[in-house]
Amino acid sequence: MSIQDIVKTTCPRDCYDACGIAVVRKDGKIAKVLGDPDHAVSEGRLCGKCAIAYNGVWRDEKARLSRPLRRIGAKGDGLFEPISWDEALKLIAERFKDIIAEAGDGRPIVQTHYTGTVGLIGGWFPSRFFNRLGATEVDPDTVCNKAGHAALELTFGDSLHAFDPRTIRDSKTLLIWGANPSHSAPHQDRVFVKKARAAGTKVIVVDPIGHGTAAAADLHLKLAPGTDALLAFAFLHVMQEHGLVDSDFLERHVHGADALLPGIAQSTPARAAALTGVPEETIVEAALAYGNGPSLLWLGQGVQRQPSGGNVFRALSALVAFSGNLSKPGAGFLYMNGAGGRGVDMSTVICPELAVGGTGMVSHMDFAQVLADPARSRALVNWNNNPAASSPQQAQLRKALKREDLFHVAVDLFHTDTTAYADVVLPAASFLECDDLVLSYFDLTLSAQVKAGEPLGEALPNSEIFRRLAAAMGFTEPALFESDDALIERLLEQTAFKGGFADLAKKGTVTLFAEPRLQFEGGSFATPSGRIELSSSRAADLGLSAFPTPHADAPPAPGRIRILSPASMWQMNSSYGNDETIKKRLGPPAVQLHPDDAARNGLVAGDTVKLSNASGQLELVVEISAMTQPGVGVVYKGRWPSSAPDDANVNILVSDRKSDFGESTTVHAAEVDILRMGTCR
Ligand SMILES: Nc1nc2c(c(=O)[nH]1)N[C@H]1C(S)=C(S)[C@@H](COP(=O)(O)OP(=O)(O)OC[C@H]3O[C@@H](n4cnc5c(=O)[nH]c(N)nc54)[C@H](O)[C@@H]3O)O[C@H]1N2
Ligand SMILES: Nc1nc2c(c(=O)[nH]1)N[C@H]1C(S)=C(S)[C@@H](COP(=O)(O)OP(=O)(O)OC[C@H]3O[C@@H](n4cnc5c(=O)[nH]c(N)nc54)[C@H](O)[C@@H]3O)O[C@H]1N2
Ligand code: SF4
Ligand SMILES: [Mo]
C-alpha cells in the first residue's frame, strides 16, 4: 500500500503573491503540486502558469539539467558533454584564479543573477562568494525596478517600507498606477483588489492598456504611455482647487513642496486631458477620490520602466505628500515590502564585508557593451537568470556571448537561450528540492520553502554550488561555508516569529504582526532633512531637476507605435517558456494592435508584420484588440528566442537607453515601424 503525505511549501517566484503550496507525495516522491487550501492568498489554487509548469517542465527529468556539462560545440550551438562536479569545479576555479592573477583583482569576472528564485538563501547566499571574489555585479534591479527605488529612496529615504495591505479595511480608495495585478499578482487581484471593491473601496487604475484589473475597476484612466507625471500634477491641481491639500502634513513632514507649485498651477485637467488622452471629468473624479482618502496607492513596476520613470515616481510621491495619505490607517503607498520591515537584515545573507578589495557594479543597460569588451570582462557567471531572453539589446548581447575568450559559467534548472553559450553549465536544484525562507514583497508575512523531494540527478541548491566553488578556489572564510540550516535559524531569530524552521514549516506562512502596521509611523524619514523631500539637492547634484516636473512624453512619430512588453499571464519572466503546455497557451509570437492602427496599416488579425527600429527587428502575428490604444502595441515579455521563428523576442527591439534615475531599463519606451509581411487570409 502506498503512503501519501503532504508537504507545505511556498512559491519563491518573483511574484507579489508568494503562494502557499501543498505538495502531495506518494511514498516520499512528489506526485502533484497544488495550492495550499490553508493559505490566505492562494486559497488552495496556484496560478495557471505554475499549476502547469510545477507539474510539467519543472519535474520533467528529460527537460531538467541533471549533471554538470562542458561545451563541445561552438558557442550558442548548445552541444555539451557531461563531466563530474569535481572536474567542473576545478576547471572553473583554475580559470578564475588565472584571471585574478593577471588582472590583480576579480573585476573582470562579471556575474549576473536575478529572479530564478527570490528565496533568501537561493536568491542571495551566492553573493557571499562573489563578494569574496571581488567580481563585477550586473545590478539586477536595473533590468526591472531601479528607477522607482532610486526615486523613492531620494524622496522618502526608503523604498522598501510599503503599506501593510491589511490596512485596506480602512481605505476609501485604492489607486493602482501602472501595475497589472490580473497578470502579475493574480491572487492578490482576487483577495486584495476584488475583495476590497466588494467591501466598498473605490478601485481606480491608471494604465495605457485595459487589462483585467482595469476592466474590473470602478474607473480606468487609459493614459498615453509616459504621460504619468503630467497626470499626477493634474491630480494635485484638482486637489488644490478643492481644498484637499493636507497643509498640516506638508508643514510637519515635507521639504520643498513649494517648488512644485508653478507646475501644479500650469497642469490644469484640460491641459492634462489634451496630452494624456484621459477625459477631463475622469481626471477630476479620480483626483477627488484619491485626495479625499484615506487612500492607498499601488505603484507598479511597469510605470517606471520608461525614460522619465524616476520623475514619474517623484510626481506620484507628491500625490502622497500633498494629500497626507501616509502614516494613518487606510493610507499609504506600496512599491514593495522589503526584508527590513520584518526585522531581517539582508547583509546577514550577503556578507558585504567579504568584499575586502571592493567589487564592481554595472547596469544591465551596459551589460552587452561590457561583455563585448575583453578589457572589462574575461569571465561571466549567470545564475538565477536568463539574460539572452530578458535583457535589452538582445542582438548585441548574444553577439558578445559568442566571444571565444569569454569564459562563461551558467547555473540553471534547464538549458536556456543563455546556457547555450556557456563553457560550463551547472545543474541547480529547484525550490521543491531544498529549504529556504520566502518573504512576500506585497505583505508582511514570513514563509517556509520546504524540501519536498531529492534534487534531480546530481543537481545542487544554489547555495551548495557556491560553497563548493569557494572550496575549489581555496577560500577559507567560514561565512562562505555556512550551512543553509544554520543561516535559516539565524534569520528566523531576527524576526518576531517565535520558533525554528521546523515550527514554521508546519505552518507554511505566518503573519508577523497581529495588527496592520502604519507606513512610516511617527513620520520619520531617512533623508538628509528627516522629511519627505519633494525638492532635493541630491537630485540637483546628480544633474537632474531638484523637484519633479509635469513632463509628458511626446506621442510616437507619425506611423510609428510604442511597444509595451509587460508580464504575460502564462510565463514568469522567461520561466516556463520551455513547457509544452505553456507554449500551446502562448500561441505564436504576437503583437496586439489597436483596431485604428491595424486599419491604418491595412492589417487584419493573423497577418504577419515586421516591427523594426535601430536596435533590431522582429516578426510577429497581428492580434487586434481594443484593450490597447492607438499608437501602442503590446508584446508580452518572456518568450524564449529559440522558440520563435526568427530566434528573437521583444528585447531585440529594446535599446540600452537608461531612465533618468538609477541607470534603469526603459523597456516600455521602444518605438517601432510596422511593415506588413504576409497574410493568412
Ligand atoms: N521586454 C521586457 N523585458 C523584461 C521585462 C519587461 O517588462 N519587458 N521585465 C524585466 C524584469 S521585471 C525582470 S525581473 C527580468 C527577469 O529576468 P530573469 O531574471 O532573467 O528571469 P527569468 O527569465 O525568469 O530567468 C530566471 C532563470 O532562473 C532559472 N531558475 C529558476 N530557479 C532557479 C534556481 O533555483 N537556481 C538557479 N540557478 N536558476 C533557477 C530559470 O530556469 C530561468 O532560466 O526581465 C526583465 N525583462
Ligand atoms: N504572470 C507574471 N507575473 C509576474 C511576472 C511575469 O513575468 N509574469 N513578473 C514578475 C516581475 S519580475 C515583476 S517586476 C512584476 C511586474 O509587475 P507589474 O508591476 O504589474 O509590471 P508590468 O507587467 O511590467 O507592467 C504593468 C503595467 O504597466 C503598464 N505600463 C507600461 N507603461 C506605462 C506607462 O507609461 N504608464 C503607466 N501608468 N503604466 C504603464 C503596462 O501597460 C502594464 O499593464 O510582476 C511579477 N509577476
Ligand atoms: S507565480 Fe505567483 S501566482 Fe503563481 S503560484 Fe507562484 S506566487 Fe502564486
Ligand atoms: Mo521584475
GROMACS .gro file of N, CA and C in nm, residues 368-481:
model
  342
  368ALA      N    1   2.568   4.445  -2.236
  368ALA     CA    2   2.616   4.395  -2.367
  368ALA      C    3   2.750   4.458  -2.402
  369GLN      N    4   2.767   4.588  -2.374
  369GLN     CA    5   2.894   4.656  -2.404
  369GLN      C    6   3.007   4.599  -2.318
  370VAL      N    7   2.978   4.575  -2.190
  370VAL     CA    8   3.081   4.522  -2.100
  370VAL      C    9   3.125   4.383  -2.147
  371LEU      N   10   3.028   4.302  -2.188
  371LEU     CA   11   3.062   4.166  -2.232
  371LEU      C   12   3.134   4.165  -2.366
  372ALA      N   13   3.117   4.270  -2.443
  372ALA     CA   14   3.185   4.276  -2.573
  372ALA      C   15   3.330   4.323  -2.558
  373ASP      N   16   3.366   4.367  -2.437
  373ASP     CA   17   3.496   4.432  -2.417
  373ASP      C   18   3.588   4.344  -2.333
  374PRO      N   19   3.690   4.282  -2.393
  374PRO     CA   20   3.777   4.191  -2.318
  374PRO      C   21   3.850   4.260  -2.203
  375ALA      N   22   3.863   4.394  -2.210
  375ALA     CA   23   3.930   4.463  -2.100
  375ALA      C   24   3.841   4.467  -1.976
  376ARG      N   25   3.710   4.455  -1.996
  376ARG     CA   26   3.617   4.465  -1.882
  376ARG      C   27   3.558   4.331  -1.843
  377SER      N   28   3.569   4.232  -1.928
  377SER     CA   29   3.511   4.101  -1.893
  377SER      C   30   3.595   3.988  -1.951
  378ARG      N   31   3.640   3.901  -1.861
  378ARG     CA   32   3.712   3.780  -1.906
  378ARG      C   33   3.630   3.657  -1.876
  379ALA      N   34   3.541   3.670  -1.777
  379ALA     CA   35   3.453   3.557  -1.742
  379ALA      C   36   3.315   3.610  -1.709
  380LEU      N   37   3.216   3.522  -1.725
  380LEU     CA   38   3.077   3.556  -1.692
  380LEU      C   39   3.017   3.440  -1.614
  381VAL      N   40   2.950   3.471  -1.504
  381VAL     CA   41   2.869   3.369  -1.436
  381VAL      C   42   2.726   3.418  -1.438
  382ASN      N   43   2.635   3.341  -1.495
  382ASN     CA   44   2.494   3.377  -1.483
  382ASN      C   45   2.421   3.267  -1.406
  383TRP      N   46   2.351   3.311  -1.303
  383TRP     CA   47   2.275   3.218  -1.216
  383TRP      C   48   2.143   3.285  -1.181
  384ASN      N   49   2.036   3.207  -1.176
  384ASN     CA   50   1.904   3.263  -1.147
  384ASN      C   51   1.855   3.360  -1.253
  385ASN      N   52   1.915   3.362  -1.371
  385ASN     CA   53   1.857   3.449  -1.475
  385ASN      C   54   1.889   3.398  -1.614
  386ASN      N   55   1.821   3.458  -1.710
  386ASN     CA   56   1.829   3.413  -1.849
  386ASN      C   57   1.840   3.536  -1.938
  387PRO      N   58   1.956   3.605  -1.928
  387PRO     CA   59   1.966   3.737  -1.994
  387PRO      C   60   1.949   3.732  -2.145
  388ALA      N   61   1.980   3.620  -2.211
  388ALA     CA   62   1.962   3.616  -2.357
  388ALA      C   63   1.815   3.632  -2.393
  389ALA      N   64   1.726   3.609  -2.297
  389ALA     CA   65   1.583   3.631  -2.321
  389ALA      C   66   1.534   3.759  -2.255
  390SER      N   67   1.591   3.796  -2.139
  390SER     CA   68   1.527   3.904  -2.063
  390SER      C   69   1.596   4.039  -2.066
  391SER      N   70   1.721   4.046  -2.110
  391SER     CA   71   1.791   4.174  -2.107
  391SER      C   72   1.773   4.250  -2.238
  392PRO      N   73   1.794   4.383  -2.233
  392PRO     CA   74   1.782   4.464  -2.355
  392PRO      C   75   1.897   4.437  -2.451
  393GLN      N   76   1.893   4.501  -2.565
  393GLN     CA   77   2.000   4.488  -2.665
  393GLN      C   78   2.031   4.342  -2.694
  394GLN      N   79   1.925   4.267  -2.724
  394GLN     CA   80   1.940   4.123  -2.738
  394GLN      C   81   2.043   4.082  -2.846
  395ALA      N   82   2.041   4.151  -2.959
  395ALA     CA   83   2.133   4.113  -3.067
  395ALA      C   84   2.278   4.135  -3.024
  396GLN      N   85   2.307   4.253  -2.966
  396GLN     CA   86   2.444   4.283  -2.923
  396GLN      C   87   2.486   4.189  -2.810
  397LEU      N   88   2.395   4.160  -2.721
  397LEU     CA   89   2.427   4.073  -2.607
  397LEU      C   90   2.462   3.933  -2.655
  398ARG      N   91   2.383   3.881  -2.749
  398ARG     CA   92   2.409   3.745  -2.795
  398ARG      C   93   2.536   3.740  -2.878
  399LYS      N   94   2.568   3.849  -2.946
  399LYS     CA   95   2.696   3.854  -3.019
  399LYS      C   96   2.813   3.848  -2.919
  400ALA      N   97   2.799   3.926  -2.811
  400ALA     CA   98   2.907   3.929  -2.710
  400ALA      C   99   2.920   3.792  -2.642
  401LEU      N  100   2.807   3.724  -2.621
  401LEU     CA  101   2.812   3.593  -2.555
  401LEU      C  102   2.887   3.490  -2.640
  402LYS      N  103   2.904   3.520  -2.769
  402LYS     CA  104   2.977   3.428  -2.858
  402LYS      C  105   3.128   3.441  -2.844
  403ARG      N  106   3.174   3.543  -2.773
  403ARG     CA  107   3.319   3.567  -2.762
  403ARG      C  108   3.392   3.443  -2.713
  404GLU      N  109   3.482   3.389  -2.794
  404GLU     CA  110   3.552   3.266  -2.757
  404GLU      C  111   3.635   3.282  -2.630
  405ASP      N  112   3.690   3.405  -2.608
  405ASP     CA  113   3.777   3.425  -2.492
  405ASP      C  114   3.700   3.467  -2.367
  406LEU      N  115   3.568   3.459  -2.373
  406LEU     CA  116   3.488   3.488  -2.253
  406LEU      C  117   3.453   3.353  -2.188
  407PHE      N  118   3.507   3.327  -2.069
  407PHE     CA  119   3.480   3.201  -2.001
  407PHE      C  120   3.346   3.213  -1.927
  408HIS      N  121   3.249   3.134  -1.971
  408HIS     CA  122   3.110   3.154  -1.926
  408HIS      C  123   3.061   3.032  -1.847
  409VAL      N  124   3.017   3.058  -1.724
  409VAL     CA  125   2.958   2.953  -1.639
  409VAL      C  126   2.810   2.988  -1.620
  410ALA      N  127   2.722   2.892  -1.648
  410ALA     CA  128   2.578   2.917  -1.631
  410ALA      C  129   2.522   2.818  -1.529
  411VAL      N  130   2.441   2.868  -1.439
  411VAL     CA  131   2.377   2.781  -1.338
  411VAL      C  132   2.227   2.792  -1.356
  412ASP      N  133   2.162   2.682  -1.388
  412ASP     CA  134   2.017   2.689  -1.414
  412ASP      C  135   1.955   2.551  -1.392
  413LEU      N  136   1.823   2.548  -1.399
  413LEU     CA  137   1.749   2.421  -1.393
  413LEU      C  138   1.740   2.357  -1.531
  414PHE      N  139   1.750   2.443  -1.633
  414PHE     CA  140   1.725   2.400  -1.770
  414PHE      C  141   1.832   2.454  -1.865
  415HIS      N  142   1.840   2.393  -1.982
  415HIS     CA  143   1.911   2.457  -2.092
  415HIS      C  144   1.827   2.574  -2.139
  416THR      N  145   1.885   2.692  -2.146
  416THR     CA  146   1.810   2.810  -2.190
  416THR      C  147   1.883   2.874  -2.308
  417ASP      N  148   1.828   2.984  -2.357
  417ASP     CA  149   1.897   3.058  -2.462
  417ASP      C  150   2.030   3.113  -2.412
  418THR      N  151   2.046   3.126  -2.281
  418THR     CA  152   2.173   3.174  -2.226
  418THR      C  153   2.272   3.060  -2.203
  419THR      N  154   2.226   2.950  -2.144
  419THR     CA  155   2.320   2.839  -2.118
  419THR      C  156   2.380   2.789  -2.249
  420ALA      N  157   2.310   2.810  -2.360
  420ALA     CA  158   2.360   2.763  -2.491
  420ALA      C  159   2.499   2.819  -2.522
  421TYR      N  160   2.535   2.932  -2.461
  421TYR     CA  161   2.666   2.993  -2.488
  421TYR      C  162   2.772   2.955  -2.386
  422ALA      N  163   2.731   2.883  -2.280
  422ALA     CA  164   2.823   2.865  -2.166
  422ALA      C  165   2.933   2.764  -2.196
  423ASP      N  166   3.048   2.781  -2.129
  423ASP     CA  167   3.155   2.681  -2.134
  423ASP      C  168   3.127   2.569  -2.036
  424VAL      N  169   3.072   2.608  -1.921
  424VAL     CA  170   3.035   2.507  -1.820
  424VAL      C  171   2.893   2.537  -1.773
  425VAL      N  172   2.810   2.435  -1.769
  425VAL     CA  173   2.672   2.451  -1.721
  425VAL      C  174   2.657   2.367  -1.593
  426LEU      N  175   2.608   2.431  -1.488
  426LEU     CA  176   2.592   2.360  -1.361
  426LEU      C  177   2.443   2.344  -1.330
  427PRO      N  178   2.401   2.222  -1.291
  427PRO     CA  179   2.257   2.196  -1.268
  427PRO      C  180   2.213   2.238  -1.129
  428ALA      N  181   2.112   2.324  -1.121
  428ALA     CA  182   2.061   2.371  -0.992
  428ALA      C  183   1.939   2.288  -0.951
  429ALA      N  184   1.927   2.269  -0.819
  429ALA     CA  185   1.808   2.205  -0.763
  429ALA      C  186   1.693   2.305  -0.765
  430SER      N  187   1.571   2.258  -0.782
  430SER     CA  188   1.457   2.352  -0.783
  430SER      C  189   1.411   2.380  -0.640
  431PHE      N  190   1.321   2.478  -0.626
  431PHE     CA  191   1.271   2.514  -0.492
  431PHE      C  192   1.198   2.399  -0.424
  432LEU      N  193   1.154   2.300  -0.503
  432LEU     CA  194   1.086   2.185  -0.441
  432LEU      C  195   1.186   2.090  -0.376
  433GLU      N  196   1.314   2.119  -0.399
  433GLU     CA  197   1.419   2.024  -0.358
  433GLU      C  198   1.513   2.078  -0.250
  434CYS      N  199   1.478   2.194  -0.192
  434CYS     CA  200   1.563   2.248  -0.083
  434CYS      C  201   1.483   2.342   0.007
  435ASP      N  202   1.534   2.361   0.129
  435ASP     CA  203   1.470   2.450   0.227
  435ASP      C  204   1.514   2.595   0.202
  436ASP      N  205   1.427   2.687   0.241
  436ASP     CA  206   1.462   2.829   0.226
  436ASP      C  207   1.356   2.910   0.301
  437LEU      N  208   1.375   3.041   0.304
  437LEU     CA  209   1.273   3.132   0.358
  437LEU      C  210   1.227   3.223   0.246
  438VAL      N  211   1.098   3.252   0.243
  438VAL     CA  212   1.043   3.341   0.140
  438VAL      C  213   0.970   3.456   0.209
  439LEU      N  214   1.000   3.578   0.167
  439LEU     CA  215   0.932   3.696   0.220
  439LEU      C  216   0.853   3.758   0.105
  440SER      N  217   0.721   3.752   0.115
  440SER     CA  218   0.638   3.818   0.013
  440SER      C  219   0.677   3.965   0.005
  441TYR      N  220   0.680   4.024  -0.114
  441TYR     CA  221   0.707   4.168  -0.118
  441TYR      C  222   0.580   4.251  -0.123
  442PHE      N  223   0.466   4.182  -0.112
  442PHE     CA  224   0.339   4.256  -0.106
  442PHE      C  225   0.294   4.277   0.039
  443ASP      N  226   0.305   4.171   0.118
  443ASP     CA  227   0.260   4.184   0.257
  443ASP      C  228   0.375   4.159   0.353
  444LEU      N  229   0.342   4.142   0.482
  444LEU     CA  230   0.446   4.131   0.584
  444LEU      C  231   0.450   3.990   0.644
  445THR      N  232   0.429   3.890   0.557
  445THR     CA  233   0.431   3.752   0.606
  445THR      C  234   0.572   3.693   0.597
  446LEU      N  235   0.585   3.578   0.659
  446LEU     CA  236   0.711   3.502   0.657
  446LEU      C  237   0.674   3.359   0.620
  447SER      N  238   0.742   3.302   0.521
  447SER     CA  239   0.702   3.169   0.474
  447SER      C  240   0.820   3.074   0.467
  448ALA      N  241   0.788   2.947   0.483
  448ALA     CA  242   0.890   2.842   0.471
  448ALA      C  243   0.883   2.782   0.332
  449GLN      N  244   1.000   2.768   0.271
  449GLN     CA  245   1.011   2.685   0.150
  449GLN      C  246   1.072   2.554   0.198
  450VAL      N  247   0.998   2.447   0.183
  450VAL     CA  248   1.036   2.320   0.247
  450VAL      C  249   1.070   2.214   0.142
  451LYS      N  250   1.181   2.149   0.162
  451LYS     CA  251   1.224   2.043   0.069
  451LYS      C  252   1.119   1.933   0.064
  452ALA      N  253   1.070   1.904  -0.056
  452ALA     CA  254   0.966   1.802  -0.068
  452ALA      C  255   1.017   1.676  -0.139
  453GLY      N  256   1.134   1.689  -0.201
  453GLY     CA  257   1.190   1.572  -0.269
  453GLY      C  258   1.339   1.593  -0.290
  454GLU      N  259   1.407   1.489  -0.333
  454GLU     CA  260   1.552   1.499  -0.355
  454GLU      C  261   1.581   1.576  -0.483
  455PRO      N  262   1.694   1.649  -0.488
  455PRO     CA  263   1.733   1.715  -0.613
  455PRO      C  264   1.743   1.613  -0.726
  456LEU      N  265   1.706   1.659  -0.844
  456LEU     CA  266   1.711   1.569  -0.960
  456LEU      C  267   1.856   1.535  -0.997
  457GLY      N  268   1.885   1.410  -1.018
  457GLY     CA  269   2.020   1.368  -1.059
  457GLY      C  270   2.124   1.424  -0.966
  458GLU      N  271   2.224   1.492  -1.025
  458GLU     CA  272   2.332   1.549  -0.944
  458GLU      C  273   2.310   1.698  -0.917
  459ALA      N  274   2.190   1.749  -0.942
  459ALA     CA  275   2.164   1.892  -0.920
  459ALA      C  276   2.185   1.928  -0.773
  460LEU      N  277   2.226   2.053  -0.751
  460LEU     CA  278   2.250   2.102  -0.614
  460LEU      C  279   2.184   2.238  -0.597
  461PRO      N  280   2.144   2.269  -0.472
  461PRO     CA  281   2.092   2.404  -0.448
  461PRO      C  282   2.198   2.510  -0.479
  462ASN      N  283   2.153   2.630  -0.518
  462ASN     CA  284   2.248   2.738  -0.548
  462ASN      C  285   2.352   2.755  -0.439
  463SER      N  286   2.307   2.755  -0.313
  463SER     CA  287   2.399   2.779  -0.201
  463SER      C  288   2.510   2.675  -0.198
  464GLU      N  289   2.474   2.550  -0.218
  464GLU     CA  290   2.575   2.442  -0.211
  464GLU      C  291   2.673   2.453  -0.328
  465ILE      N  292   2.623   2.493  -0.443
  465ILE     CA  293   2.713   2.509  -0.559
  465ILE      C  294   2.822   2.611  -0.527
  466PHE      N  295   2.782   2.723  -0.464
  466PHE     CA  296   2.883   2.826  -0.439
  466PHE      C  297   2.966   2.797  -0.315
  467ARG      N  298   2.916   2.714  -0.224
  467ARG     CA  299   3.004   2.666  -0.116
  467ARG      C  300   3.116   2.581  -0.176
  468ARG      N  301   3.078   2.491  -0.269
  468ARG     CA  302   3.178   2.402  -0.330
  468ARG      C  303   3.278   2.480  -0.415
  469LEU      N  304   3.228   2.583  -0.482
  469LEU     CA  305   3.318   2.663  -0.565
  469LEU      C  306   3.416   2.741  -0.476
  470ALA      N  307   3.368   2.788  -0.361
  470ALA     CA  308   3.457   2.858  -0.267
  470ALA      C  309   3.568   2.765  -0.221
  471ALA      N  310   3.532   2.640  -0.194
  471ALA     CA  311   3.634   2.543  -0.150
  471ALA      C  312   3.733   2.518  -0.263
  472ALA      N  313   3.682   2.504  -0.387
  472ALA     CA  314   3.771   2.478  -0.501
  472ALA      C  315   3.867   2.596  -0.523
  473MET      N  316   3.823   2.716  -0.488
  473MET     CA  317   3.909   2.835  -0.502
  473MET      C  318   4.013   2.842  -0.390
  474GLY      N  319   3.996   2.758  -0.288
  474GLY     CA  320   4.090   2.762  -0.174
  474GLY      C  321   4.056   2.871  -0.074
  475PHE      N  322   3.934   2.926  -0.084
  475PHE     CA  323   3.894   3.028   0.012
  475PHE      C  324   3.872   2.962   0.149
  476THR      N  325   3.893   3.039   0.255
  476THR     CA  326   3.883   2.978   0.388
  476THR      C  327   3.787   3.050   0.482
  477GLU      N  328   3.730   3.165   0.442
  477GLU     CA  329   3.642   3.239   0.532
  477GLU      C  330   3.522   3.151   0.569
  478PRO      N  331   3.498   3.133   0.699
  478PRO     CA  332   3.388   3.045   0.742
  478PRO      C  333   3.253   3.085   0.682
  479ALA      N  334   3.229   3.216   0.661
  479ALA     CA  335   3.098   3.260   0.609
  479ALA      C  336   3.066   3.196   0.474
  480LEU      N  337   3.169   3.161   0.399
  480LEU     CA  338   3.146   3.104   0.266
  480LEU      C  339   3.092   2.961   0.275
  481PHE      N  340   3.102   2.904   0.396
  481PHE     CA  341   3.065   2.763   0.411
  481PHE      C  342   2.951   2.742   0.508
   0.00000   0.00000   0.00000
